Amino acid sequence: MNLTLSPAAKTATIAITLAALGTLLLQTAVDVSSGQKLGASLWIQARFFTNLMILAVALIFALTWRRGAWPGASLPAALTVWIVLVGVIYHALLAADHDPEGWDVLVNIFQHTAIPLAVLGTWALLAPKAGLGWRDAVIWLGCPIGYAAYAILRGLLDGAFPYFFLNPVKSGWLGVGLYVIGIGVLFLVTGLLLVALARVLARR
């Protein structure tokens, strides 16, 4: 399996890296300009799966570009599942109650639409796919399940939950459990679909 980045992949990975970093910096600038301390802004951002996945995109794509090679087939595919579902879950569950203003509109577009689509397109057209198996989709669940545990524990400690479906005060523990199971199934099914698509594309 050739992991060396093509010229197109080099361009895509650095462009997505800059877009992801720019999005995080703009979000921080908006927070600080509204009166938040820098440390408080970063701490709050670290509560959200969206921001953590945007950071993961920036770091993994930056390292990929720097090395000039993909880190195997599994990690880019996993990152694609995670960031695409950031957009899907936002538009399905959260967008109706979210009304960004000013620069937050641009941040929102990049976080939940532009970057997920760019990562998906880059994976589909440029990333390695040979060797992906069904087991990979199960392994990829570690990220969202680990995040859910982190977010709930953090919320119990400081009283601030990032999403209503992880808030036992609003949704109850049964509701939170059902949401976590449902989202876990969504991540698993999406991962399995991506593996199936990878197998089709790898044969071409």
Backbone as a ProteinNet text record, in pm:
[ID]
protein_1_A
[PRIMARY]
MNLTLSPAAKTATIAITLAALGTLLLQTAVDVSSGQKLGASLWIQARFFTNLMILAVALIFALTWRRGAWPGASLPAALTVWIVLVGVIYHALLAADHDPEGWDVLVNIFQHTAIPLAVLGTWALLAPKAGLGWRDAVIWLGCPIGYAAYAILRGLLDGAFPYFFLNPVKSGWLGVGLYVIGIGVLFLVTGLLLVALARVLARR
[TERTIARY]
85.3	0	88.6	72.3	151.6	88.8	163.4	111.5	162.5	251.8	309.3	201.1	204.5	105.2	127.5	20.2	24.8	26.8	62.4	56.4	-81	-186.8	-322.4	-348.6	-299.9	-319.2	-241.4	-120.5	-44.1	-120.2	-176.2	-253.2	-376.1	-446.5	-568.7	-539.2	-435	-407.5	-364.1	-282.3	-240.2	-354.9	-440.4	-555.3	-652.6	-679.1	-770.8	-708.8	-578.5	-510.2	-527.4	-502.3	-513.5	-657.4	-753	-894.1	-933.8	-888.1	-922.3	-858.1	-729.6	-662.5	-724.2	-755.2	-817.4	-952.4	-1027.8	-1158	-1143.5	-1048.2	-1025.2	-976.1	-887	-835.5	-945.3	-1030.4	-1139.8	-1237.7	-1269.7	-1358.5	-1299.5	-1169.3	-1103.6	-1105.5	-1080	-1080.9	-1219	-1322.4	-1459.8	-1487.6	-1445.1	-1468.1	-1395.7	-1268.6	-1189.3	-1243.4	-1285.7	-1340	-1471	-1538.9	-1664.9	-1642.5	-1515.6	-1484.2	-1431.4	-1425.5	-1372.9	-1220.5	-1168.3	-1024.7	-982.2	-858.1	-809.4	-818.5	-773.9	-778.6	-920.5	-1013.8	-1154.2	-1210.4	-1174.1	-1220.9	-1173.5	-1045.3	-990.1	-1052	-1073.4	-1133	-1275.6	-1352.1	-1490.1	-1492	-1405	-1400.5	-1368.3	-1284.1	-1243.6	-1356.1	-1469.9	-1585	-1659.3	-1644	-1728.4	-1657.9	-1729.1	-1677.9	-1639.1	-1718.7	-1689.3	-1549.5	-1519	-1388.5	-1274.8	-1296.1	-1191.9	-1165.7	-1269.6	-1251.4	-1189.3	-1223.6	-1158.2	-1009.3	-975.2	-834.9	-767.3	-836.8	-781.1	-754.6	-847.4	-827.4	-701.8	-689.4	-573.1	-443	-436.2	-313	-278	-376.4	-348.9	-315.1	-388.2	-358.4	-226.5	-194.2	-65	50.3	39.2	143.6	153.6	38.1	37.5	110.3	79.2	145.6	294.9	329.9	471.4	550.8	493.8	562.2	561.6	466.2	454.9	396.9	329.9	272.1	152.6	56.6	-59.2	-19.9	-81.7	-50.7	-129	-117.3	-195.9	-334.6	-420.9	-556.5	-658.7	-636.9	-739.9	-761.7	-653.4	-669.1	-739.7	-702.1	-777.3	-924.8	-954	-1093.9	-1168.7	-1104.9	-1167	-1196.3	-1098.2	-1115.3	-1230.3	-1244.4	-1353.7	-1488.7	-1501.1	-1626.4	-1657.1	-1559.5	-1582	-1624.1	-1553.6	-1581.8	-1708.4	-1735.9	-1860.4	-1981	-1971.9	-2084.8	-2096.2	-1987.8	-2000.4	-2103.2	-2089.3	-2183	-2322.3	-2332.9	-2464.2	-2541.5	-2475.7	-2544.5	-2583.3	-2494.6	-2528.6	-2653.8	-2655.4	-2768.5	-2896.5	-2882.3	-3000.8	-3057.2	-2971.5	-3017.5	-2999.9	-2903.7	-2864.6	-2890.1	-2893.1	-2900	-3025.5	-3137.7	-3263.4	-3259.1	-3177.5	-3168.6	-3041.4	-2970.4	-2844.7	-2859.2	-2838.4	-2855.5	-2730.6	-2623.3	-2498.2	-2512.4	-2431.3	-2432.9	-2290.2	-2278	-2147.1	-2049.4	-1926.3	-1821.7	-1852.6	-1939.8	-1978.1	-2047.4	-2110.4	-2173.7	-2068.2	-1955.8	-1848.2	-1785.6	-1763.5	-1710.7	-1801.5	-1930.8	-2028.3	-2026.4	-2016.7	-2013.8	-1892.1	-1777.4	-1655.6	-1659.9	-1704.1	-1705.1	-1797.2	-1917	-2020.5	-2052.7	-1996	-2027.2	-1901.7	-1827.1	-1715.7	-1605.2	-1559.5	-1449.6	-1494.5	-1611.9	-1655	-1662.5	-1716.2	-1725	-1586.9	-1497.5	-1362.1	-1286.6	-1300.6	-1234	-1292.3	-1423.6	-1486.9	-1439.5	-1437.2	-1393	-1247.8	-1162.9	-1020.7	-1001.5	-1074.2	-1064.5	-1109.6	-1224.7	-1281.4	-1191.3	-1128.7	-1052.6	-903.4	-847.4	-701.8	-640.8	-715.9	-658.5	-650.2	-556	-546.6	-665.4	-706.6	-824.4	-800.9	-696.9	-670.9	-642.2	-699.5	-672.6	-772.2	-864.3	-965.1	-1058.5	-1090.3	-1180	-1293	-1389	-1505.3	-1462.6	-1355	-1305.7	-1265.2	-1218.6	-1178.9	-1295.3	-1413.3	-1530.8	-1563.6	-1538.3	-1561.9	-1456.9	-1331.5	-1224	-1249	-1300.9	-1323.8	-1425.9	-1507.1	-1605.6	-1539	-1411.8	-1343	-1343.6	-1335.8	-1332.8	-1465.9	-1579.2	-1705.2	-1747.6	-1721.4	-1758.6	-1671.3	-1542.9	-1453.2	-1490.9	-1529.9	-1571.5	-1697.2	-1795.1	-1919.4	-1890.5	-1803	-1766.8	-1699.9	-1607.7	-1538.4	-1636.8	-1727.5	-1820.4	-1916.5	-1966.1	-2058.7	-1987.2	-1868.2	-1793.4	-1759.2	-1713.6	-1680.8	-1804.4	-1917.6	-2041.2	-2084.7	-2067.2	-2103.1	-2014.4	-1890.5	-1797.1	-1819.7	-1847.1	-1858.4	-1998.5	-2093.2	-2232.2	-2265.3	-2169.7	-2193.9	-2178.2	-2286.8	-2285	-2284.2	-2206.3	-2192.3	-2316.2	-2390.6	-2506.5	-2621.1	-2742.6	-2858.1	-2868	-2826	-2843	-2738.6	-2641.4	-2546.7	-2569.8	-2681.3	-2713	-2819.7	-2781.6	-2880.6	-2984.8	-2954.4	-3052.1	-3168.6	-3139.3	-3243.5	-3303.4	-3219.9	-3266	-3285.6	-3238	-3243	-3136.4	-3099.7	-2995	-3037.9	-3165.6	-3214.3	-3205.6	-3248.2	-3241	-3098.6	-3005.9	-2865	-2814.1	-2848.6	-2804.8	-2856.2	-2983.3	-3041.1	-2976.6	-2951.2	-2884.7	-2744	-2670.5	-2533.9	-2536.3	-2629.8	-2641.1	-2676.3	-2773.2	-2815.3	-2703.3	-2629.9	-2519.2	-2406.9	-2385.1	-2285.7	-2321	-2449	-2493.8	-2473.4	-2501.7	-2482.9	-2335.8	-2246	-2102.9	-2061.8	-2114.1	-2077.3	-2127.7	-2252.6	-2309.4	-2236.1	-2207.5	-2134.4	-1995.3	-1929.4	-1798.6	-1805.2	-1905.6	-1921.5	-1948.9	-2029.7	-2056.4	-1929.8	-1847.7	-1723.1	-1628.1	-1622.1	-1538.2	-1588.9	-1720	-1776.7	-1743	-1755.5	-1722.1	-1573.6	-1489.9	-1345.2	-1311.4	-1378.7	-1353	-1391.9	-1501.1	-1540.7	-1439.4	-1401	-1309	-1168.7	-1128.6	-994	-980.4	-1093	-1086.5	-1080.5	-1104.8	-1105.8	-966.5
-120	0	124.6	207.9	330.2	438.7	484.5	585.4	725.6	736.8	867.3	962.2	1084.8	1183	1223.8	1225.2	1280.7	1432.3	1503.3	1650.7	1702.6	1638.2	1681.5	1659.3	1546.8	1518.4	1616.5	1654	1753.7	1885.5	1926.4	2050.9	2041.3	1928.5	1911.7	1908.8	1835.3	1822.4	1955	2032.4	2160.2	2260	2255.6	2347.5	2317.9	2190.7	2154.2	2186.4	2164.6	2201.5	2349.4	2433.5	2578.3	2619.1	2553.9	2585.9	2548.6	2431.3	2386.6	2476.4	2506.8	2595.9	2735	2783.4	2915.1	2920.8	2812.7	2805.9	2812.3	2736.4	2738	2874.6	2935.4	3067.5	3173.2	3164.5	3261.2	3245.2	3120.7	3097.2	3156.5	3136.8	3190.9	3342.8	3401.8	3547.5	3604.7	3536.8	3581.1	3575.7	3466.5	3452.4	3562.3	3583.9	3682.9	3823.6	3851.8	3985.4	4011	3901.5	3917.8	3929	3924.6	3945.9	3824.6	3708.8	3590.1	3595.3	3537	3517.6	3408.9	3416.2	3318.2	3176.1	3158.3	3025.7	2973.1	3061.9	3021.3	2980.2	3054.2	3020.7	2882.1	2854.8	2724.8	2612.4	2636.9	2536.5	2505.2	2607.4	2586.5	2513.5	2554.7	2488.6	2340	2306.9	2167.5	2080.7	2140.9	2065.5	1999.7	2053.4	2013.9	1916.8	1813.2	1714.9	1781.7	1879.2	1950	2009	2086.1	2152.2	2051.6	1945.8	1843.8	1774.4	1749.3	1685.5	1780.8	1909.3	2006.9	2013.1	2008.6	2005.4	1877.8	1764.8	1638.4	1644.4	1701.7	1718.9	1801.7	1913.5	2001	1927.5	1856.3	1789	1673.2	1588.8	1470.2	1508.9	1606.4	1648.2	1724.3	1800.9	1870.9	1770.4	1668.6	1567	1487.1	1460.2	1388.5	1469	1596.9	1684.3	1694.6	1706.9	1721.4	1596.4	1479.6	1354.4	1321.7	1378.7	1348.5	1211.5	1155	1021.6	1006	924.8	895.3	802.8	817.9	729.6	598.5	528	407	441.3	340.2	360.4	384.4	329.2	331.4	470.1	540.7	669.1	773.5	792	887.5	850.7	721.4	678.5	706.9	678.1	706.5	855	936.7	1081.8	1128.4	1065.4	1099.8	1068.9	951.8	915.6	1015.7	1044.1	1132.3	1272.2	1330.7	1469.9	1480.8	1380.1	1383.4	1376.6	1293.4	1283.8	1406.7	1482.9	1614.2	1697	1699	1775.5	1716.9	1585.3	1520.1	1540.4	1515.7	1529.3	1674.3	1766.7	1908.5	1944.3	1912.1	1952.1	1877.5	1754.5	1676.5	1711.8	1741.3	1756.2	1895.5	1971.5	2093.9	2222.8	2216.2	2339	2420.6	2353.4	2424.7	2517.5	2483.5	2565.3	2649.9	2656.3	2730.9	2845.5	2965.8	3083.5	3171	3132.2	3208.8	3346.9	3439.4	3576.4	3621.8	3719.2	3777.7	3674.1	3677.9	3586.1	3441.9	3420.8	3284.6	3212.1	3288.1	3226.7	3157.5	3225.4	3167.9	3048.2	3062.6	2950.5	2829.5	2852.1	2744.4	2674.1	2752.5	2694.7	2604.2	2650.7	2570.6	2447.3	2464.9	2353.1	2240.3	2275.7	2174.2	2139.9	2213.5	2185.6	2178.7	2287.2	2294.6	2193.3	2189	2097.7	1951.3	1913.6	1774.7	1732.2	1818.4	1783.9	1775.9	1866.7	1865.2	1739.1	1698.7	1576.5	1454.7	1449.2	1336.9	1329.1	1442.7	1443.7	1402.7	1451.6	1416	1267.2	1212.9	1069.3	989.5	1025.3	948.7	950.4	1063.4	1079.3	1050	1070.9	1074.2	982.8	942.6	865	716.8	643.8	499.2	426.8	317.7	244.3	94.5	44.5	-99.1	-146.7	-258.8	-318.9	-284.7	-193.1	-161.2	-280.4	-310.5	-422.2	-380.8	-471.3	-440.5	-412.7	-477.1	-456.5	-311.1	-246	-105.2	-19.1	-43.9	36.2	22.3	-96	-117.2	-41.5	-48.5	21.4	171.6	224.6	369.7	419.4	328.9	369.5	420.5	387.6	430.8	580.9	654.4	801	858.1	832.8	890.7	838.4	710.3	656.6	718.6	730.5	795.2	939.8	1009	1148.7	1158.5	1071.6	1076.6	1060.6	966.7	948.1	1072.8	1130.1	1253.2	1368.6	1387.9	1500.7	1487.9	1366.5	1346.4	1366.4	1308.4	1324.2	1470.5	1538.6	1679.9	1761.9	1729	1799.9	1778.4	1656.2	1627.9	1705.2	1732	1803.1	1953.6	2010.9	2157.7	2207.4	2115	2154.4	2203.1	2195.7	2242.8	2125.8	2092.4	1982.7	2039.3	1980.5	2038.8	2024.2	1915.3	1888.8	1836.3	1869.4	1831	1679.1	1605.9	1460.9	1392.3	1469.1	1415.5	1474.5	1543.4	1610.3	1530.9	1458.2	1378.1	1462.3	1590.1	1677.9	1704.2	1725.5	1753.9	1626.2	1529.6	1409.5	1288.9	1297.7	1182.2	1080.8	996.7	899.1	798.6	760.2	668.8	734.2	861.5	933.2	945.4	979.6	990.1	855.7	749.9	616.9	580.4	611.3	580.5	663.4	791.3	876.1	823.8	786.4	736.9	608.2	519.3	395.9	428.2	517.5	554.6	617.6	708.7	773.6	673.4	582	477.3	391.8	355	277.2	357.7	487.3	573.2	574.6	589.1	587.8	451.5	344	211.5	188.5	220.9	200.7	285.8	411.1	498	441.5	391	329.8	209.6	124.3	6.5	45.8	148.7	197.4	251.6	319.6	373.7	260.2	156	40.7	-24	-38.6	-97.1	-11.6	120.5	210.8	201.8	192	181.2	57.5	-52.7	-176.9	-163.6	-93.5	-69.8	19.7	129.1	223	163.5	76.6	17.5	-75.6	-130.6	-222.2	-149.2	-17.9	58.5	102
0	0	0	-102.3	-112.3	-25	75.6	168.4	137.5	40.6	7.7	-42.5	5.4	-37.4	-182	-257.8	-392.7	-382.1	-489.2	-485.1	-444.1	-493.7	-457.5	-309.3	-255.8	-113.8	-27.2	-71.3	3.3	11	-101.6	-104.4	-15.1	-24.2	55.5	204.4	244.3	387.8	449.2	378.4	436.3	435.2	332.1	326.5	440.1	465.6	573.6	709.1	722.4	846.6	876.7	776.8	796.2	825.9	758.4	783.1	926	972	1107.7	1212.6	1195.2	1290.2	1288.1	1168.8	1157.6	1227.1	1216.7	1283	1434.4	1487.7	1632.2	1679.5	1603	1639.9	1633.9	1531.7	1519.9	1635.3	1670.6	1784.8	1912.5	1930.8	2049.9	2048.4	1932.9	1921	1950.5	1902.3	1929.5	2079.5	2143.9	2288.5	2366.2	2332.5	2405.7	2382.3	2259.2	2230	2302.9	2343.2	2416.8	2567.5	2609.3	2749.8	2824.2	2759	2826.8	2836.9	2942	2952.9	2854.9	2808.4	2712.9	2769.6	2893.1	2953.9	2965.1	2999.8	3012.6	2877	2773	2637.9	2596.6	2617.2	2578.2	2660	2789	2876.3	2833	2798.4	2753.2	2619.2	2527.7	2397.1	2410.5	2507	2525.8	2579.4	2611.3	2658.5	2542.1	2421	2308.6	2213.7	2175.5	2079.9	1949.1	1906.1	1781.9	1783.4	1887.4	1894.1	1904.4	1980.8	1994.9	1862	1783.5	1653.4	1551.6	1559.1	1471.4	1503.5	1632.1	1672.7	1623.8	1634.2	1585.3	1435.6	1361.1	1216.7	1190.7	1261.5	1241.4	1270.1	1381.9	1422	1328.2	1298.6	1216.7	1073.1	1018.7	881.9	874.8	978.8	980.5	984.3	1068.9	1077.4	947.9	887.2	759.7	652.6	645.2	547.9	576.3	704.8	741.9	707	730.4	701.3	552.9	479.7	337.7	311	411.2	395.6	487.8	444.1	528.3	642.9	759.7	873.7	866	755.1	735	682.6	677.2	625	735.4	855.1	958.9	1019.5	1052.6	1120.8	1034.2	906.7	824.4	810.9	801.3	791.5	921	1035.2	1164.3	1179.3	1144.4	1154	1065.3	950.7	860.1	923.4	983.5	1051.6	1161.9	1244.7	1359.4	1316.2	1220.3	1184.5	1100.1	1017.2	939.7	1033.5	1137.4	1230.2	1319.9	1336.4	1400.5	1324.2	1192.3	1111.2	1111.3	1098.5	1092.5	1222.4	1336.1	1464.8	1491.5	1453.7	1472.8	1393.7	1266.1	1181.7	1219.5	1272.4	1307.5	1444.3	1542.2	1680.6	1739.7	1690.7	1761.2	1684.6	1553	1472.6	1500	1526.4	1545.9	1666.4	1765.8	1887.6	1892.7	1780.3	1775.8	1676.6	1723.5	1638.5	1646.5	1577.7	1585.9	1522.9	1570.9	1519.1	1491.2	1402.9	1374.2	1320.6	1373.9	1329.3	1365.2	1463.2	1499.5	1384.3	1295.2	1178.2	1092.5	1070.4	990.6	1061.8	1192.7	1271.4	1257.7	1269.9	1262.8	1127	1020	885.2	868.1	913.5	898.9	988.5	1113.7	1208	1163.7	1120.4	1102.9	958.1	863.6	723.5	637	630.7	535.6	566.1	690.8	725.3	718.1	772	753.2	606.7	520.5	378.7	314.4	353.5	297.3	337.6	463.2	509.8	438.9	424.8	355.8	211.1	142.6	4.2	-10	81.3	77.6	102.1	199.4	224.4	101.5	46.8	-64.4	-187.5	-215.1	-338.5	-323.7	-203.1	-191.8	-86.7	13	124.5	90.7	153.1	131.1	194.5	130.3	178.3	191.6	130.1	132.5	275.1	310.4	440.4	548.5	523.3	624.1	641.9	767.5	795.9	887.6	904.8	988.8	1132	1175.9	1312.6	1335.9	1231.1	1244.9	1291.7	1235.9	1272.3	1420.1	1476.7	1620.3	1701.4	1658.3	1729	1730.5	1621	1611.1	1712.5	1768.8	1870.1	1997.3	2016.3	2137.5	2154.8	2045.3	2055	2104.5	2037.6	2087.2	2223.5	2251.9	2383	2492.2	2463.9	2559.5	2582.1	2473	2488.6	2574	2550.9	2628.5	2777.7	2811.8	2952.1	3008.5	2931.3	2972.8	2992.2	2896.3	2901.8	3018.9	3043.7	3154.9	3288.5	3303.1	3427.5	3452.1	3347.7	3362.1	3399.8	3337	3369	3512.7	3562.3	3701.7	3799	3757.7	3845.2	3843.5	3724	3717.7	3684.3	3662.4	3641.2	3502.5	3408.4	3272	3175.2	3107.3	3011.8	2869.6	2778.7	2645.7	2558.2	2575.6	2490.7	2577.6	2539	2621.1	2634.8	2531.7	2537.2	2625.9	2674.8	2773.2	2911.3	2929.5	3055	3130.9	3236	3309.1	3381.9	3405.7	3470.3	3375.7	3247.2	3148.1	3089.2	3059.8	2988.7	3078.8	3205	3293.9	3255.5	3352.6	3324.4	3218.7	3219.2	3116.3	2979.2	2973.8	2846.6	2796.7	2887.6	2848.7	2798.4	2870	2828.6	2690.6	2664.8	2533.6	2423.3	2453.5	2354.9	2324.2	2428.4	2408.6	2326.4	2356.6	2278.1	2133.4	2115.2	1980	1899.7	1963.6	1893.7	1867.8	1962.9	1941	1820.6	1809.3	1693.1	1565.1	1571.3	1453.7	1411.1	1508	1474.9	1418.1	1476.3	1428.5	1286.6	1262.3	1128.2	1025.6	1061.8	969.7	941.6	1046.1	1026.7	935.3	954.1	869	724.6	705.4	570.5	505.4	585.3	530.2	490.3	572.9	538.7	410.2	398.5	276.6	155.1	170.1	59.4	26.6	130.1	108.2	26.6	54.3	-18.3	-165.1	-189.8	-328.6	-399.3	-333.9	-395.3	-413.3	-318.5	-325.8	-445.1	-493.8	-607.6	-740.5	-737.4	-862.1	-900.1
[MASK]
++++++++++++++++++++++++++++++++++++++++++++++++++++++++++++++++++++++++++++++++++++++++++++++++++++++++++++++++++++++++++++++++++++++++++++++++++++++++++++++++++++++++++++++++++++++++++++++++++++++++++++

